[in-house]
Amino acid sequence: MPYKPLDNKIYLASKSPRRRELLRQVGVDFELLSLRSDPARGVDVSEEAYPNEDPLAYVARVANEKGAFAWNVLQMRRHPLRPVLTADTTVTIDGLILGKPENHEEAVEMLGRLSGRTHQVLTSVAVHYTDMALQVTQVSDVRFAKLSPDAIKAYCATPEPYDKAGGYGIQGLAALFVEHIEGSHSGIMGLPLFETANLLRKAGVPL
Ligand SMILES: Cc1cn([C@H]2C[C@H](O)[C@@H](COP(=O)(O)OP(=O)(O)OP(=O)(O)O)O2)c(=O)[nH]c1=O
């Protein structure tokens, strides 16, 4: 059932400040659906990958699980029903899934792996609304320059790596590492805007 624009607003179920910023950039009218303050469903979806899970399958599964979870929370809360947007971003190289580094050592190890090579950033976006579950996954190639151990250590001494997949933020200091990208800059940041806008239009959100 296509979304009848009640007030053109959607819900964003994400703690990522980048996703909020990116939606604002293109004028999407949204309300945050916070999953964490829900007494009934305190946990969020696990972002653990299955053993040997293919990175593309992983990122699509997690984005979809976040959306299904958020839609259930929304129904339980009896908020006005609107489309719910969720996403998941992961970094992959040599078939490995690089999530958020747990600590300084892990961040240093991740950046050492990305140094001087090309990796992929995969972002999957899901829109859940009534019986609709729309999804799109965007893949970008990012080539890092060769990074000196000092540059890696200095970067990992900042807070930047720790809430980001792959341990870096292209929108931040890590822009200094990026020699070349192929794909979507907004997708690398966490929300591919061209693809997300098309998905929202498919859900009937007038953009
Ligand atoms: C590669 C890269 C990732 N990221 C961020 C985007 C995401 O916020 C984060 C990947 O983690 P995600 O699990 O996709 O998202 P999140 O935990 O931040 O928020 P939520 O699950 O609630 O939606 O990494 C950047 O900000 N810049 C980058 O260059």
CSV table of C-alpha atoms and ligand atoms in Angstrom, one decimal:
chain,number,residue,atom,x,y,z
A,1,MET,CA,0.0,0.0,0.0
A,2,PRO,CA,1.8,3.2,-1.1
A,3,TYR,CA,2.4,5.8,1.5
A,4,LYS,CA,-0.2,8.5,1.4
A,5,PRO,CA,1.7,11.6,2.2
A,6,LEU,CA,0.1,12.5,5.6
A,7,ASP,CA,2.7,15.2,6.3
A,8,ASN,CA,5.6,14.0,4.1
A,9,LYS,CA,7.5,13.1,7.2
A,10,ILE,CA,9.4,9.8,7.7
A,11,TYR,CA,11.1,8.2,10.7
A,12,LEU,CA,14.9,7.7,10.8
A,13,ALA,CA,15.8,4.9,13.1
A,14,SER,CA,19.5,5.6,13.5
A,15,LYS,CA,22.0,6.9,16.1
A,16,SER,CA,24.4,8.0,13.3
A,17,PRO,CA,24.8,11.8,13.3
A,18,ARG,CA,26.0,11.4,9.7
A,19,ARG,CA,22.7,9.9,8.6
A,20,ARG,CA,20.8,12.8,10.2
A,21,GLU,CA,23.1,15.4,8.5
A,22,LEU,CA,22.8,13.7,5.1
A,23,LEU,CA,18.9,13.6,5.2
A,24,ARG,CA,18.8,17.2,6.2
A,25,GLN,CA,21.2,18.0,3.3
A,26,VAL,CA,18.6,17.0,0.8
A,27,GLY,CA,15.6,18.3,2.7
A,28,VAL,CA,14.0,15.1,3.8
A,29,ASP,CA,11.5,15.9,6.6
A,30,PHE,CA,12.2,13.2,9.3
A,31,GLU,CA,11.7,12.5,13.0
A,32,LEU,CA,14.1,10.4,14.9
A,33,LEU,CA,12.8,7.1,16.1
A,34,SER,CA,14.9,6.2,19.1
A,35,LEU,CA,15.1,2.5,19.6
A,36,ARG,CA,17.1,2.7,22.8
A,37,SER,CA,14.7,4.4,25.1
A,38,ASP,CA,12.1,1.8,24.5
A,39,PRO,CA,11.4,0.0,27.8
A,40,ALA,CA,9.9,-2.9,26.1
A,41,ARG,CA,12.7,-3.5,23.6
A,42,GLY,CA,15.9,-2.3,25.1
A,43,VAL,CA,18.2,-4.2,22.8
A,44,ASP,CA,19.1,-3.1,19.3
A,45,VAL,CA,19.8,-5.7,16.6
A,46,SER,CA,23.1,-7.5,16.8
A,47,GLU,CA,25.6,-6.4,14.1
A,48,GLU,CA,27.6,-9.6,14.5
A,49,ALA,CA,28.4,-11.2,11.2
A,50,TYR,CA,27.7,-14.9,10.7
A,51,PRO,CA,30.8,-17.1,10.2
A,52,ASN,CA,32.1,-16.5,6.7
A,53,GLU,CA,29.1,-14.3,5.9
A,54,ASP,CA,29.4,-12.6,2.5
A,55,PRO,CA,29.8,-8.8,3.2
A,56,LEU,CA,27.0,-7.8,0.8
A,57,ALA,CA,24.6,-10.3,2.4
A,58,TYR,CA,25.7,-9.1,5.8
A,59,VAL,CA,25.1,-5.4,5.3
A,60,ALA,CA,21.7,-6.0,3.6
A,61,ARG,CA,20.6,-8.4,6.4
A,62,VAL,CA,21.6,-5.9,9.2
A,63,ALA,CA,19.9,-2.9,7.5
A,64,ASN,CA,16.8,-5.0,7.0
A,65,GLU,CA,16.8,-6.3,10.6
A,66,LYS,CA,17.2,-2.8,11.9
A,67,GLY,CA,14.2,-1.7,9.9
A,68,ALA,CA,12.0,-4.7,10.9
A,69,PHE,CA,12.9,-4.1,14.5
A,70,ALA,CA,12.1,-0.3,14.3
A,71,TRP,CA,8.8,-1.0,12.5
A,72,ASN,CA,7.8,-3.3,15.4
A,73,VAL,CA,8.8,-0.7,18.0
A,74,LEU,CA,6.7,1.9,16.1
A,75,GLN,CA,3.6,-0.3,16.0
A,76,MET,CA,3.9,-1.0,19.7
A,77,ARG,CA,4.2,2.6,20.5
A,78,ARG,CA,1.1,3.5,18.5
A,79,HIS,CA,2.8,6.5,16.9
A,80,PRO,CA,1.4,7.8,13.6
A,81,LEU,CA,2.6,5.2,11.1
A,82,ARG,CA,5.1,6.6,8.6
A,83,PRO,CA,7.9,5.0,6.5
A,84,VAL,CA,10.9,4.0,8.7
A,85,LEU,CA,14.4,4.4,7.2
A,86,THR,CA,17.3,2.4,8.5
A,87,ALA,CA,20.8,1.7,7.1
A,88,ASP,CA,24.0,-0.2,7.7
A,89,THR,CA,27.5,0.6,6.5
A,90,THR,CA,30.4,-1.8,6.5
A,91,VAL,CA,33.9,-1.8,5.0
A,92,THR,CA,35.4,-4.8,3.4
A,93,ILE,CA,38.8,-5.8,2.0
A,94,ASP,CA,40.0,-9.3,1.1
A,95,GLY,CA,36.6,-10.7,2.0
A,96,LEU,CA,36.9,-9.4,5.6
A,97,ILE,CA,34.2,-7.4,7.2
A,98,LEU,CA,35.7,-4.4,9.1
A,99,GLY,CA,33.2,-3.0,11.6
A,100,LYS,CA,33.8,-0.3,14.2
A,101,PRO,CA,37.2,-0.8,16.0
A,102,GLU,CA,36.8,-1.8,19.6
A,103,ASN,CA,40.0,-0.1,20.7
A,104,HIS,CA,43.1,1.7,19.6
A,105,GLU,CA,45.0,-1.5,18.6
A,106,GLU,CA,42.1,-2.6,16.4
A,107,ALA,CA,41.9,0.8,14.8
A,108,VAL,CA,45.6,0.8,14.1
A,109,GLU,CA,45.4,-2.7,12.6
A,110,MET,CA,42.4,-1.8,10.4
A,111,LEU,CA,44.1,1.3,9.0
A,112,GLY,CA,47.3,-0.7,8.4
A,113,ARG,CA,45.2,-3.1,6.4
A,114,LEU,CA,43.6,-0.3,4.3
A,115,SER,CA,46.9,1.6,3.7
A,116,GLY,CA,48.0,1.8,0.1
A,117,ARG,CA,45.1,-0.3,-1.1
A,118,THR,CA,41.6,-0.2,-2.5
A,119,HIS,CA,38.7,-1.4,-0.3
A,120,GLN,CA,34.9,-1.3,-0.6
A,121,VAL,CA,32.4,0.5,1.5
A,122,LEU,CA,28.9,-1.1,1.4
A,123,THR,CA,25.9,0.8,2.6
A,124,SER,CA,22.5,-0.9,2.5
A,125,VAL,CA,19.3,1.2,3.1
A,126,ALA,CA,15.9,-0.1,4.0
A,127,VAL,CA,12.5,1.5,4.1
A,128,HIS,CA,9.8,-0.3,6.1
A,129,TYR,CA,6.1,0.8,5.9
A,130,THR,CA,3.0,-1.4,6.5
A,131,ASP,CA,3.6,-4.5,4.4
A,132,MET,CA,6.4,-2.8,2.4
A,133,ALA,CA,10.1,-3.6,2.9
A,134,LEU,CA,12.2,-1.8,0.2
A,135,GLN,CA,15.9,-2.0,0.1
A,136,VAL,CA,18.9,-0.9,-1.9
A,137,THR,CA,22.7,-1.5,-1.4
A,138,GLN,CA,25.3,0.9,-2.7
A,139,VAL,CA,29.0,-0.2,-3.1
A,140,SER,CA,31.9,2.3,-3.4
A,141,ASP,CA,35.6,1.7,-4.0
A,142,VAL,CA,38.0,3.8,-1.9
A,143,ARG,CA,41.7,3.9,-2.5
A,144,PHE,CA,43.9,4.9,0.5
A,145,ALA,CA,47.4,6.4,0.0
A,146,LYS,CA,50.2,4.5,1.7
A,147,LEU,CA,49.9,5.6,5.4
A,148,SER,CA,53.0,5.9,7.6
A,149,PRO,CA,52.8,4.2,11.1
A,150,ASP,CA,53.0,7.7,12.6
A,151,ALA,CA,50.0,9.0,10.6
A,152,ILE,CA,48.0,5.9,11.6
A,153,LYS,CA,48.9,6.4,15.3
A,154,ALA,CA,48.1,10.1,15.2
A,155,TYR,CA,44.7,9.4,13.6
A,156,CYS,CA,43.9,6.6,16.0
A,157,ALA,CA,44.7,9.0,18.9
A,158,THR,CA,41.7,11.1,17.8
A,159,PRO,CA,38.1,10.0,18.6
A,160,GLU,CA,37.3,9.8,14.8
A,161,PRO,CA,37.8,6.1,14.1
A,162,TYR,CA,35.8,4.6,16.9
A,163,ASP,CA,32.2,5.1,15.8
A,164,LYS,CA,32.8,4.3,12.2
A,165,ALA,CA,33.0,1.2,10.1
A,166,GLY,CA,36.5,0.5,8.9
A,167,GLY,CA,37.8,2.9,11.6
A,168,TYR,CA,37.8,6.0,9.5
A,169,GLY,CA,35.6,8.9,8.5
A,170,ILE,CA,36.0,10.1,4.9
A,171,GLN,CA,34.1,13.3,6.0
A,172,GLY,CA,36.7,14.0,8.6
A,173,LEU,CA,40.5,13.8,8.9
A,174,ALA,CA,40.6,10.6,6.9
A,175,ALA,CA,39.9,12.7,3.8
A,176,LEU,CA,43.7,13.2,3.9
A,177,PHE,CA,44.2,9.4,3.3
A,178,VAL,CA,41.8,9.1,0.3
A,179,GLU,CA,43.5,9.1,-3.1
A,180,HIS,CA,40.5,8.1,-5.1
A,181,ILE,CA,36.9,7.0,-4.8
A,182,GLU,CA,34.5,5.4,-7.3
A,183,GLY,CA,30.8,5.4,-6.3
A,184,SER,CA,29.0,7.6,-3.8
A,185,HIS,CA,30.6,9.9,-1.2
A,186,SER,CA,27.4,10.1,0.8
A,187,GLY,CA,27.2,6.3,0.6
A,188,ILE,CA,30.7,6.0,2.1
A,189,MET,CA,29.6,8.5,4.9
A,190,GLY,CA,26.6,6.2,5.6
A,191,LEU,CA,23.6,7.1,3.4
A,192,PRO,CA,23.8,7.1,-0.4
A,193,LEU,CA,21.6,10.0,-1.1
A,194,PHE,CA,20.7,9.4,-4.8
A,195,GLU,CA,19.7,5.8,-4.0
A,196,THR,CA,17.9,6.7,-0.8
A,197,ALA,CA,15.8,9.4,-2.5
A,198,ASN,CA,14.7,6.8,-5.1
A,199,LEU,CA,13.8,4.3,-2.4
A,200,LEU,CA,11.7,6.9,-0.5
A,201,ARG,CA,9.9,7.9,-3.7
A,202,LYS,CA,9.1,4.2,-4.3
A,203,ALA,CA,7.6,4.2,-0.8
A,204,GLY,CA,5.4,7.2,-1.9
A,205,VAL,CA,7.3,9.9,-0.1
A,206,PRO,CA,7.1,12.9,-2.3
A,207,LEU,CA,10.8,14.1,-2.8
B,1,LIG,C1,33.4,4.4,6.1
B,1,LIG,C2,32.7,5.4,6.9
B,1,LIG,C3,31.7,5.0,7.9
B,1,LIG,N1,31.1,6.0,8.6
B,1,LIG,C4,30.1,5.7,9.6
B,1,LIG,C5,28.6,5.6,9.1
B,1,LIG,C6,27.9,4.9,10.2
B,1,LIG,O1,27.5,5.8,11.2
B,1,LIG,C7,29.0,4.0,10.8
B,1,LIG,C8,28.8,2.5,10.5
B,1,LIG,O2,28.0,2.0,11.5
B,1,LIG,P1,26.5,1.5,11.3
B,1,LIG,O3,26.2,0.3,12.1
B,1,LIG,O4,26.1,1.5,9.8
B,1,LIG,O5,25.6,2.8,11.8
B,1,LIG,P2,25.6,3.4,13.3
B,1,LIG,O6,26.0,2.3,14.3
B,1,LIG,O7,26.5,4.6,13.3
B,1,LIG,O8,24.2,3.9,13.5
B,1,LIG,P3,22.8,3.0,13.4
B,1,LIG,O9,23.2,1.6,13.3
B,1,LIG,O10,22.0,3.4,14.6
B,1,LIG,O11,22.2,3.5,12.1
B,1,LIG,O12,30.3,4.4,10.2
B,1,LIG,C9,31.4,7.4,8.4
B,1,LIG,O13,30.8,8.2,9.2
B,1,LIG,N2,32.3,7.7,7.5
B,1,LIG,C10,33.0,6.8,6.7
B,1,LIG,O14,33.8,7.2,5.9
